[in-house]
Short mmCIF file of C-alpha atoms in Angstrom, two decimals:
data_model
loop_
_atom_site.label_atom_id
_atom_site.label_comp_id
_atom_site.label_asym_id
_atom_site.label_seq_id
_atom_site.Cartn_x
_atom_site.Cartn_y
_atom_site.Cartn_z
CA UNK A 300 95.35 370.96 61.90
CA UNK A 301 97.12 372.38 64.96
CA UNK A 302 94.47 375.09 65.38
CA UNK A 303 91.69 372.47 65.17
CA UNK A 304 93.43 370.31 67.76
CA UNK A 305 93.90 373.26 70.12
CA UNK A 306 90.29 374.39 69.70
CA UNK A 307 88.94 370.91 70.39
CA UNK A 308 91.09 370.62 73.51
CA UNK A 309 89.70 373.91 74.85
CA UNK A 310 86.10 372.95 74.03
CA UNK A 311 86.37 369.54 75.73
CA UNK A 312 88.01 371.03 78.83
CA UNK A 313 84.68 371.76 80.61
CA UNK A 314 83.53 368.15 80.12
CA UNK A 315 86.76 366.77 81.55
CA UNK A 316 86.59 369.25 84.44
CA UNK A 317 83.09 368.13 85.42
CA UNK A 318 84.02 364.44 85.34
CA UNK A 319 87.24 365.01 87.31
CA UNK A 320 85.51 367.05 90.02
CA UNK A 321 82.71 364.48 90.27
CA UNK A 322 85.18 361.68 90.97
CA UNK A 323 87.49 363.72 93.21
CA UNK A 324 85.31 366.18 95.16
CA UNK A 325 86.47 367.99 98.27
CA UNK A 326 83.46 366.61 100.13
CA UNK A 327 81.86 363.47 98.75
CA UNK A 328 78.11 363.75 99.26
CA UNK A 329 77.26 361.18 96.58
CA UNK A 330 75.97 358.58 99.11
CA UNK A 331 73.81 361.27 100.70
CA UNK A 332 72.42 362.32 97.31
CA UNK A 333 71.56 358.72 96.42
CA UNK A 334 69.76 358.17 99.73
CA UNK A 335 67.81 361.43 99.70
CA UNK A 336 67.22 363.69 96.70
CA UNK A 337 68.76 362.03 93.63
CA UNK A 338 65.99 359.43 93.09
CA UNK A 339 63.40 362.23 93.16
CA UNK A 340 65.45 364.35 90.74
CA UNK A 341 65.83 361.38 88.37
CA UNK A 342 62.16 360.40 88.48
CA UNK A 343 60.89 363.92 87.91
CA UNK A 344 63.37 364.53 85.10
CA UNK A 345 62.33 361.32 83.34
CA UNK A 346 58.64 362.18 83.65
CA UNK A 347 59.25 365.67 82.29
CA UNK A 348 61.32 364.42 79.35
CA UNK A 349 58.79 361.72 78.44
CA UNK A 350 55.89 364.16 78.62
CA UNK A 351 57.62 366.88 76.61
CA UNK A 352 58.90 364.32 74.08
CA UNK A 353 55.42 362.89 73.49
CA UNK A 354 53.81 366.33 73.21
CA UNK A 355 56.39 367.72 70.77
CA UNK A 356 56.30 364.54 68.70
CA UNK A 357 52.52 364.74 68.21
CA UNK A 358 52.44 368.47 67.48
CA UNK A 359 55.58 368.50 65.32
CA UNK A 360 54.67 365.52 63.13
CA UNK A 361 51.01 366.47 62.70
CA UNK A 362 51.73 370.08 61.76
CA UNK A 363 54.66 369.16 59.47
CA UNK A 364 52.52 366.66 57.58
CA UNK A 365 49.62 369.10 57.31
CA UNK A 366 51.61 372.01 55.84
CA UNK A 367 53.58 369.71 53.52
CA UNK A 368 50.91 367.43 52.08
CA UNK A 369 47.51 369.03 52.74
CA UNK A 370 45.82 372.01 51.11
CA UNK A 371 43.87 374.16 53.55
CA UNK A 372 43.30 377.88 54.22
CA UNK A 373 46.39 379.60 55.59
CA UNK A 374 48.82 376.77 54.71
CA UNK A 375 51.52 379.08 53.34
CA UNK A 376 51.28 381.28 56.41
CA UNK A 377 51.69 378.32 58.76
CA UNK A 378 54.74 377.05 56.88
CA UNK A 379 56.80 379.67 58.70
CA UNK A 380 54.40 380.63 61.51
CA UNK A 381 54.76 377.16 63.07
CA UNK A 382 58.32 378.17 63.96
CA UNK A 383 57.34 381.33 65.85
CA UNK A 384 57.11 379.66 69.31
CA UNK A 385 60.81 378.88 68.81
CA UNK A 386 61.47 382.56 69.58
CA UNK A 387 59.84 382.37 73.02
CA UNK A 388 62.06 380.95 75.81
CA UNK A 389 60.28 378.35 77.93
CA UNK A 390 60.72 380.38 81.10
CA UNK A 391 59.07 383.41 79.47
CA UNK A 392 55.99 381.49 78.41
CA UNK A 393 55.82 379.98 81.90
CA UNK A 394 55.77 383.45 83.46
CA UNK A 395 53.06 384.64 81.07
CA UNK A 396 50.67 381.75 81.62
CA UNK A 397 51.21 381.86 85.35
CA UNK A 398 50.08 385.49 85.38
CA UNK A 399 47.06 384.55 83.24
CA UNK A 400 45.98 381.28 84.90
CA UNK A 401 46.91 381.72 88.56
CA UNK A 402 44.16 382.20 91.16
CA UNK A 403 44.67 385.97 91.04
CA UNK A 404 44.93 386.01 87.24
CA UNK A 405 42.31 387.31 84.79
CA UNK A 406 41.10 383.85 83.66
CA UNK A 407 40.08 382.55 87.10
CA UNK A 408 38.91 386.02 88.10
CA UNK A 409 36.54 386.11 85.12
CA UNK A 410 35.23 382.62 85.92
CA UNK A 411 34.53 383.62 89.51
CA UNK A 412 32.65 386.69 88.36
CA UNK A 413 30.60 384.73 85.82
CA UNK A 414 29.57 381.85 88.10
CA UNK A 415 29.51 383.63 91.44
CA UNK A 416 32.31 381.62 93.00
CA UNK A 417 33.89 383.24 96.04
CA UNK A 418 36.92 381.05 96.81
CA UNK A 419 39.09 378.29 95.39
CA UNK A 420 37.05 375.73 97.34
CA UNK A 421 34.02 376.45 95.13
CA UNK A 422 35.56 375.11 91.91
CA UNK A 423 38.40 373.09 90.41
CA UNK A 424 40.99 374.62 88.10
CA UNK A 425 44.17 373.00 86.73
CA UNK A 426 47.29 373.98 88.68
CA UNK A 427 49.71 375.67 86.29
CA UNK A 428 52.64 375.42 88.72
CA UNK A 429 53.05 371.66 88.43
CA UNK A 430 54.92 368.99 86.52
CA UNK A 431 52.08 368.87 83.98
CA UNK A 432 52.17 372.64 83.62
CA UNK A 433 55.94 372.60 83.04
CA UNK A 434 55.50 369.83 80.45
CA UNK A 435 52.96 371.89 78.55
CA UNK A 436 55.00 375.10 78.70
CA UNK A 437 58.22 373.49 77.51
CA UNK A 438 56.45 371.43 74.85
CA UNK A 439 54.76 374.50 73.36
CA UNK A 440 58.11 376.16 72.58
CA UNK A 441 60.20 373.08 71.68
CA UNK A 442 57.94 371.31 69.16
CA UNK A 443 59.50 373.39 66.31
CA UNK A 444 62.59 371.16 66.58
CA UNK A 445 60.51 368.18 65.46
CA UNK A 446 58.44 370.23 63.01
CA UNK A 447 61.50 371.75 61.35
CA UNK A 448 63.35 368.48 60.73
CA UNK A 449 60.22 366.45 59.94
CA UNK A 450 59.06 368.95 57.34
CA UNK A 451 62.50 369.04 55.73
CA UNK A 452 62.46 365.22 55.58
CA UNK A 453 58.95 365.16 54.07
CA UNK A 454 59.99 367.66 51.40
CA UNK A 455 62.96 365.48 50.41
CA UNK A 456 60.87 362.35 49.81
CA UNK A 457 59.89 361.12 46.39
CA UNK A 458 56.25 361.72 45.36
CA UNK A 459 56.30 358.38 43.51
CA UNK A 460 56.58 356.49 46.81
CA UNK A 461 53.32 357.97 47.97
CA UNK A 462 51.63 357.33 44.63
CA UNK A 463 52.72 353.67 44.59
CA UNK A 464 51.48 353.15 48.13
CA UNK A 465 48.08 354.64 47.29
CA UNK A 466 47.84 352.53 44.13
CA UNK A 467 48.35 349.41 46.29
CA UNK A 468 45.23 350.29 48.28
CA UNK A 469 46.72 352.02 51.31
CA UNK A 470 44.93 355.02 52.71
CA UNK A 471 46.70 358.32 53.26
CA UNK A 472 46.99 357.59 56.99
CA UNK A 473 48.33 354.09 56.37
CA UNK A 474 50.85 355.43 53.86
CA UNK A 475 52.02 358.00 56.38
CA UNK A 476 52.76 355.41 59.06
CA UNK A 477 54.09 352.66 56.76
CA UNK A 478 56.06 354.62 54.17
CA UNK A 479 56.55 358.31 54.94
CA UNK A 480 57.29 358.16 58.67
CA UNK A 481 59.84 355.29 58.50
CA UNK A 482 61.80 357.19 55.85
CA UNK A 483 61.70 360.39 57.90
CA UNK A 484 62.55 358.60 61.16
CA UNK A 485 66.25 359.61 61.29
CA UNK A 486 65.38 363.30 60.98
CA UNK A 487 62.55 362.98 63.51
CA UNK A 488 64.90 361.17 65.91
CA UNK A 489 67.40 364.03 65.68
CA UNK A 490 64.66 366.59 66.36
CA UNK A 491 63.34 364.61 69.31
CA UNK A 492 66.80 364.19 70.81
CA UNK A 493 67.30 367.97 70.60
CA UNK A 494 63.96 368.47 72.35
CA UNK A 495 64.94 366.13 75.17
CA UNK A 496 68.34 367.77 75.63
CA UNK A 497 66.75 371.22 75.78
CA UNK A 498 64.23 369.88 78.30
CA UNK A 499 67.11 368.61 80.42
CA UNK A 500 68.74 372.04 80.10
CA UNK A 501 65.70 374.03 81.25
CA UNK A 502 65.98 375.78 84.60
CA UNK A 503 63.77 378.87 84.51
CA UNK A 504 60.51 376.95 84.03
CA UNK A 505 61.16 374.13 86.50
CA UNK A 506 62.47 376.57 89.10
CA UNK A 507 59.43 378.85 88.77
CA UNK A 508 57.05 375.88 88.94
CA UNK A 509 59.01 374.21 91.80
CA UNK A 510 59.57 371.05 89.73
CA UNK A 511 62.60 369.24 91.15
CA UNK A 512 64.61 368.08 88.15
CA UNK A 513 68.33 367.36 87.91
CA UNK A 514 69.01 370.94 86.76
CA UNK A 515 67.13 372.38 89.74
CA UNK A 516 69.02 369.97 91.99
CA UNK A 517 72.35 371.11 90.58
CA UNK A 518 71.55 374.74 91.36
CA UNK A 519 70.32 373.87 94.83
CA UNK A 520 73.37 371.75 95.67
CA UNK A 521 75.83 374.35 94.44
CA UNK A 522 74.30 377.73 95.24
CA UNK A 523 72.24 376.89 98.33
CA UNK A 524 74.32 374.11 99.89
CA UNK A 525 77.65 375.49 98.65
CA UNK A 526 78.90 372.07 97.51
CA UNK A 527 80.56 372.29 94.09
CA UNK A 528 81.61 368.64 94.15
CA UNK A 529 78.02 367.51 94.68
CA UNK A 530 76.89 369.79 91.86
CA UNK A 531 79.54 368.18 89.61
CA UNK A 532 78.22 364.74 90.54
CA UNK A 533 74.69 365.75 89.56
CA UNK A 534 76.14 367.32 86.39
CA UNK A 535 77.82 364.00 85.57
CA UNK A 536 74.45 362.27 85.95
CA UNK A 537 73.02 364.76 83.44
CA UNK A 538 75.90 364.02 81.07
CA UNK A 539 75.00 360.34 81.28
CA UNK A 540 71.47 361.29 80.20
CA UNK A 541 72.91 363.17 77.22
CA UNK A 542 75.16 360.24 76.22
CA UNK A 543 72.18 357.88 76.38
CA UNK A 544 70.08 360.20 74.22
CA UNK A 545 72.79 360.60 71.57
CA UNK A 546 73.48 356.85 71.58
CA UNK A 547 69.81 355.96 71.19
CA UNK A 548 69.41 358.48 68.37
CA UNK A 549 72.35 357.02 66.44
CA UNK A 550 71.34 353.43 67.23
CA UNK A 551 67.84 354.05 65.85
CA UNK A 552 69.28 354.82 62.41
CA UNK A 553 72.35 352.59 62.42
CA UNK A 554 71.19 350.41 59.51
CA UNK A 555 69.41 353.05 57.50
CA UNK A 556 70.88 354.30 54.25
CA UNK A 557 68.93 356.80 52.20
CA UNK A 558 69.66 358.12 48.77
CA UNK A 559 68.03 360.99 46.91
CA UNK A 560 65.37 359.92 44.43
CA UNK A 561 65.36 361.24 40.90
CA UNK A 562 62.00 362.89 41.33
CA UNK A 563 62.52 364.37 44.80
CA UNK A 564 62.57 367.86 43.23
CA UNK A 565 59.24 367.41 41.45
CA UNK A 566 56.36 369.60 42.68
CA UNK A 567 54.32 368.09 45.51
CA UNK A 568 50.70 367.31 44.68
CA UNK A 569 48.80 368.08 47.86
CA UNK A 570 45.49 366.61 48.98
CA UNK A 571 42.30 368.47 48.25
CA UNK A 572 40.12 367.71 51.26
CA UNK A 573 36.58 368.27 52.44
CA UNK A 574 35.82 371.37 54.48
CA UNK A 575 35.73 369.56 57.88
CA UNK A 576 39.15 368.02 57.23
CA UNK A 577 40.52 371.39 56.18
CA UNK A 578 39.33 372.81 59.49
CA UNK A 579 41.06 369.97 61.33
CA UNK A 580 44.35 370.79 59.58
CA UNK A 581 43.81 374.46 60.35
CA UNK A 582 43.25 373.67 64.04
CA UNK A 583 46.31 371.38 64.17
CA UNK A 584 48.49 374.25 62.96
CA UNK A 585 46.72 377.22 64.54
CA UNK A 586 46.46 376.00 68.14
CA UNK A 587 50.22 375.57 68.78
CA UNK A 588 50.93 379.00 67.27
CA UNK A 589 48.07 380.57 69.22
CA UNK A 590 49.12 379.20 72.61
CA UNK A 591 52.86 379.11 71.93
CA UNK A 592 53.31 382.57 70.43
CA UNK A 593 50.22 384.74 69.88
CA UNK A 594 48.86 384.72 73.44
CA UNK A 595 52.29 385.07 75.12
CA UNK A 596 53.38 387.72 72.61
CA UNK A 597 50.17 389.73 72.95
CA UNK A 598 50.29 389.50 76.74
CA UNK A 599 53.90 390.65 76.86
CA UNK A 600 53.11 393.48 74.46
CA UNK A 601 50.17 394.63 76.60
CA UNK A 602 52.16 394.49 79.83
CA UNK A 603 55.16 396.21 78.22
CA UNK A 604 52.91 399.02 76.96
CA UNK A 605 51.20 399.54 80.32
CA UNK A 606 54.43 399.49 82.33
CA UNK A 607 56.75 401.01 79.73
CA UNK A 608 57.53 404.08 81.83
CA UNK A 609 58.62 401.96 84.79
CA UNK A 610 60.38 399.29 82.73
CA UNK A 611 62.44 401.63 80.56
CA UNK A 612 65.07 402.66 83.08
CA UNK A 613 68.88 402.72 83.32
CA UNK A 614 68.95 399.10 84.53
CA UNK A 615 67.00 397.91 81.49
CA UNK A 616 69.24 399.85 79.09
CA UNK A 617 72.40 398.58 80.76
CA UNK A 618 71.21 394.97 80.79
CA UNK A 619 70.13 395.18 77.16
CA UNK A 620 73.60 396.41 76.25
CA UNK A 621 75.12 393.55 78.27
CA UNK A 622 73.05 390.99 76.37
CA UNK A 623 73.86 392.53 72.99
CA UNK A 624 77.57 392.69 73.81
CA UNK A 625 77.85 389.11 75.11
CA UNK A 626 75.71 387.62 72.33
CA UNK A 627 77.61 389.53 69.62
CA UNK A 628 80.99 388.53 71.06
CA UNK A 629 79.95 384.88 71.31
CA UNK A 630 78.48 384.88 67.79
CA UNK A 631 81.67 386.35 66.33
CA UNK A 632 83.88 383.96 68.29
CA UNK A 633 81.91 380.85 67.34
CA UNK A 634 81.90 381.99 63.72
CA UNK A 635 85.69 382.43 63.61
CA UNK A 636 86.31 379.08 65.31
CA UNK A 637 83.64 377.36 63.22
CA UNK A 638 85.20 378.57 59.97
CA UNK A 639 88.64 377.44 61.18
CA UNK A 640 87.39 373.95 62.06
CA UNK A 641 85.30 373.47 58.94
CA UNK A 642 88.06 374.70 56.62
CA UNK A 643 90.65 372.57 58.41
CA UNK A 644 88.51 369.52 57.72
CA UNK A 645 88.19 370.54 54.07
CA UNK A 646 91.98 370.72 53.80
CA UNK A 647 92.64 367.59 55.88
CA UNK A 648 89.65 365.29 55.55
CA UNK A 649 91.14 362.52 57.66
CA UNK A 650 89.69 360.24 60.30
CA UNK A 651 91.45 362.25 63.00
CA UNK A 652 89.91 365.47 61.72
CA UNK A 653 86.44 363.93 61.74
CA UNK A 654 86.91 362.92 65.37
CA UNK A 655 88.04 366.44 66.26
CA UNK A 656 84.93 367.91 64.62
CA UNK A 657 82.69 365.60 66.66
CA UNK A 658 84.48 366.42 69.89
CA UNK A 659 84.20 370.15 69.22
CA UNK A 660 80.42 369.72 69.01
CA UNK A 661 80.11 368.21 72.49
CA UNK A 662 79.19 371.55 74.04
CA UNK A 663 75.86 371.75 72.22
CA UNK A 664 74.77 368.53 73.89
CA UNK A 665 75.74 369.79 77.36
CA UNK A 666 73.03 371.44 79.48
CA UNK A 667 73.89 375.01 80.37
CA UNK A 668 74.15 374.28 84.09
CA UNK A 669 76.58 371.42 83.47
CA UNK A 670 78.65 373.60 81.18
CA UNK A 671 78.78 376.32 83.82
CA UNK A 672 80.26 373.88 86.32
CA UNK A 673 82.82 372.73 83.77
CA UNK A 674 83.80 376.30 82.89
CA UNK A 675 84.08 377.69 86.39
CA UNK A 676 86.44 374.94 87.63
CA UNK A 677 89.41 375.47 85.24
CA UNK A 678 88.96 379.26 85.07
CA UNK A 679 88.81 379.60 88.85
CA UNK A 680 91.81 377.30 89.17
CA UNK A 681 93.79 379.45 86.75
CA UNK A 682 92.74 382.65 88.53
CA UNK A 683 93.78 381.28 91.91
CA UNK A 684 97.12 380.07 90.55
CA UNK A 685 97.86 383.42 88.90
CA UNK A 686 96.78 385.37 91.98
CA UNK A 687 99.02 383.27 94.22
CA UNK A 688 101.94 383.70 91.83
CA UNK A 689 101.53 387.47 91.61
CA UNK A 690 101.23 387.75 95.40
CA UNK A 691 104.45 385.78 95.92
CA UNK A 692 106.47 387.55 93.23
CA UNK A 693 105.11 391.11 93.16
CA UNK A 694 102.99 391.33 96.28
CA UNK A 695 99.81 392.25 94.37
CA UNK A 696 96.50 390.48 93.91
CA UNK A 697 95.08 389.97 90.42
CA UNK A 698 91.66 388.85 91.64
CA UNK A 699 89.28 386.89 89.42
CA UNK A 700 90.44 387.87 85.95
CA UNK A 701 88.63 385.13 84.02
CA UNK A 702 86.06 383.43 86.26
CA UNK A 703 84.84 386.75 87.65
CA UNK A 704 84.41 388.56 84.33
CA UNK A 705 82.37 388.45 81.16
CA UNK A 706 85.08 386.24 79.64
CA UNK A 707 83.61 383.22 81.43
CA UNK A 708 80.20 383.85 79.84
CA UNK A 709 81.59 384.33 76.33
CA UNK A 710 83.68 381.19 76.76
CA UNK A 711 80.64 379.18 77.93
CA UNK A 712 78.46 380.49 75.10
CA UNK A 713 81.18 379.66 72.58
CA UNK A 714 81.58 376.10 73.82
CA UNK A 715 77.82 375.52 73.95
CA UNK A 716 76.93 376.92 70.53
CA UNK A 717 80.08 376.20 68.52
CA UNK A 718 78.36 373.23 66.89
CA UNK A 719 75.76 375.56 65.34
CA UNK A 720 78.29 377.68 63.44
CA UNK A 721 80.78 374.88 62.69
CA UNK A 722 78.04 372.58 61.40
CA UNK A 723 76.50 375.27 59.21
CA UNK A 724 79.83 376.30 57.69
CA UNK A 725 80.91 372.71 57.13
CA UNK A 726 77.64 371.87 55.39
CA UNK A 727 77.95 374.94 53.14
CA UNK A 728 81.60 374.22 52.32
CA UNK A 729 80.70 370.72 51.17
CA UNK A 730 78.51 372.26 48.46
CA UNK A 731 81.47 374.16 46.97
CA UNK A 732 83.20 372.05 44.36
CA UNK A 733 86.87 371.17 45.06
CA UNK A 734 87.74 372.53 41.61
CA UNK A 735 87.36 376.03 43.06
CA UNK A 736 90.20 375.30 45.47
CA UNK A 737 92.33 373.79 42.71
CA UNK A 738 91.82 376.79 40.45
CA UNK A 739 92.75 379.20 43.23
CA UNK A 740 95.86 377.23 44.19
CA UNK A 741 96.94 376.96 40.55
CA UNK A 742 96.87 380.78 40.41
CA UNK A 743 99.35 380.93 43.25
CA UNK A 744 96.99 381.58 46.18
CA UNK A 745 97.71 379.98 49.55
CA UNK A 746 94.98 378.08 51.47
CA UNK A 747 94.44 381.18 53.63
CA UNK A 748 94.02 383.47 50.63
CA UNK A 749 91.69 380.94 49.02
CA UNK A 750 89.51 380.97 52.13
CA UNK A 751 89.40 384.78 52.29
CA UNK A 752 88.95 385.58 48.60
CA UNK A 753 87.00 382.55 47.33
CA UNK A 754 85.12 380.72 50.04
CA UNK A 755 84.07 383.44 52.47
CA UNK A 756 82.31 385.55 49.80
CA UNK A 757 80.41 382.43 48.71
CA UNK A 758 79.51 381.64 52.33
CA UNK A 759 78.25 385.11 53.22
CA UNK A 760 74.60 384.06 53.61
CA UNK A 761 75.48 380.98 55.66
CA UNK A 762 77.76 382.98 57.93
CA UNK A 763 75.10 385.61 58.61
CA UNK A 764 72.45 382.98 59.36
CA UNK A 765 74.76 381.01 61.67
CA UNK A 766 75.76 384.17 63.52
CA UNK A 767 72.11 385.19 63.99
CA UNK A 768 71.13 381.76 65.34
CA UNK A 769 74.02 381.80 67.84
CA UNK A 770 73.20 385.39 68.78
CA UNK A 771 69.60 384.55 69.60
CA UNK A 772 70.54 381.37 71.49
CA UNK A 773 72.91 383.40 73.64
CA UNK A 774 70.22 386.01 74.30
CA UNK A 775 67.92 383.25 75.63
CA UNK A 776 70.49 381.25 77.60
CA UNK A 777 69.61 381.32 81.31
CA UNK A 778 71.21 378.51 83.40
CA UNK A 779 74.83 379.15 82.42
CA UNK A 780 74.34 382.92 82.64
CA UNK A 781 72.89 382.72 86.15
CA UNK A 782 75.92 380.81 87.41
CA UNK A 783 78.74 382.52 85.53
CA UNK A 784 77.71 386.17 85.40
CA UNK A 785 79.95 388.58 87.33
CA UNK A 786 78.70 390.37 90.44
CA UNK A 787 76.19 393.15 89.69
CA UNK A 788 76.05 392.03 86.06
CA UNK A 789 72.73 391.09 84.50
CA UNK A 790 71.55 390.17 81.02
CA UNK A 791 68.00 390.38 79.71
CA UNK A 792 67.50 386.68 80.50
CA UNK A 793 68.62 387.00 84.14
CA UNK A 794 66.79 390.34 84.41
CA UNK A 795 63.52 388.64 83.43
CA UNK A 796 64.27 385.76 85.80
CA UNK A 797 64.88 388.09 88.74
CA UNK A 798 61.60 389.96 88.19
CA UNK A 799 59.63 386.74 87.79
CA UNK A 800 61.20 385.24 90.92
CA UNK A 801 60.02 388.32 92.83
CA UNK A 802 56.50 387.86 91.36
CA UNK A 803 56.87 391.14 89.45
CA UNK A 804 55.72 389.66 86.16
CA UNK A 805 54.48 392.92 84.68
CA UNK A 806 57.91 394.52 85.00
CA UNK A 807 59.57 391.57 83.24
CA UNK A 808 57.41 392.02 80.13
CA UNK A 809 59.56 394.54 78.25
CA UNK A 810 62.89 392.66 78.52
CA UNK A 811 61.09 389.38 77.77
CA UNK A 812 59.50 390.94 74.69
CA UNK A 813 62.93 392.07 73.45
CA UNK A 814 64.21 388.49 73.72
CA UNK A 815 61.20 387.19 71.78
CA UNK A 816 61.49 389.81 69.02
CA UNK A 817 65.21 389.06 68.61
CA UNK A 818 64.38 385.43 67.93
CA UNK A 819 61.98 386.04 65.04
CA UNK A 820 64.60 387.01 62.40
CA UNK A 821 66.51 383.69 62.28
CA UNK A 822 63.18 381.84 62.33
CA UNK A 823 62.13 383.55 59.10
CA UNK A 824 65.53 382.80 57.53
CA UNK A 825 65.31 379.12 58.49
CA UNK A 826 61.80 378.80 57.11
CA UNK A 827 62.82 380.36 53.80
CA UNK A 828 65.81 378.05 53.44
CA UNK A 829 63.58 375.00 53.89
CA UNK A 830 60.86 376.26 51.54
CA UNK A 831 63.43 377.07 48.84
CA UNK A 832 64.92 373.58 49.06
CA UNK A 833 62.20 372.26 46.77
CA UNK A 834 59.82 373.63 44.18
CA UNK A 835 56.30 373.27 45.47
CA UNK A 836 53.11 373.15 43.47
#
């Protein structure tokens, strides 16, 4: 209980730091922000979130319904392939399509050659570096959130509900909207809220496309204007967005109670459709994978092959090692803390423990830029205090021990992704019958021995999956890494960002491809866990 309380206090420290600094800044520029840039940041952020939310909702629901209830060529392949865009960070796909669709790119170049156009004034072509372009890029890689949870919800529903609805004269489409979708709404709401929070977190895409969102404003206020208090005030505004999203998600399912049906494990009888309808289902599933993974992956592979000799250099090797080290350290740390929290709740399943578990998950809802502000404030304060103390007592300077080292990054990653490991372990522990604990205790084992010798061996698969998911998330994390990384310290994510910012897209291909390939393994594991949750005809 004490360890859970201490962990929760440490995890919530960044949130409290942001709020404190926002209300007590050294220089209050809040009135200036309200009069000048904040309305634009808010408006653009809302437009981006609405656009991405609508796009991911349409793609996620349509593809989840198709692979779950419709029989068409390639259905089994798309069951897991629909998750592949999840492995591509939004900023990577933005860089790829910019290189392909810009005026100097191969697409417009080919069109000019075909039709004899000589300049941009001769034709119209959509501008990729725009709010609409950012919406499309982010939506293509975030729809798997909705797809994943919607498909899991569809698989858990009773086939008899569908049969009864059809027997009452409702068409398949009417049954979907009147029966299936309302039952799946809580899961879809969770997926959509995750999409919107990740959209709020994005920096690489909006920065590259010059879209002025709250995250871009935070970076500009802090790094360009040098005003940490103003950045904290923008960060607090982003936290308000997150609170609203979480509140709306919970409010939408406040009166819903769902119980497992007796036949929810029966094989699903899918539709046999005409050839045109099969092609529609195929297109619904194939297009997001094509534009969200195949084209970006093939482009990165081609560029990486052509520029391999230039890209494979000491900087690339060093930055790859940095990413592997930080991601591994964060995955191990979140796993240890997650097991501690989840097992503490199993031993002390009280109201207080439930509150602590919820508070410890706050970091996952915090955008990376906000978290960076919250981390740097207490760590820098501690470093300054310690440095002053050591100067006064021993006459030596300790420098930036925490805020200027990799510790700050590992700490930020741990706070942000702790909910992933803690939630996974807690869910798996709930499936282990309490009689296992009783039997172990009756044989003289302590709670610690019971955890080590009984529970951890049974949780091996869950622990590996949780660690992999956290590892990949850390590999992709850009906003927090940009702010907190030490001097002359780069990861693959910041390495790609630096090349792209310098318009050297070809040289960013190899590190970007490594990030994408690292994300494929947990995707396959997640898809298998969902498919195995129900026997399918």
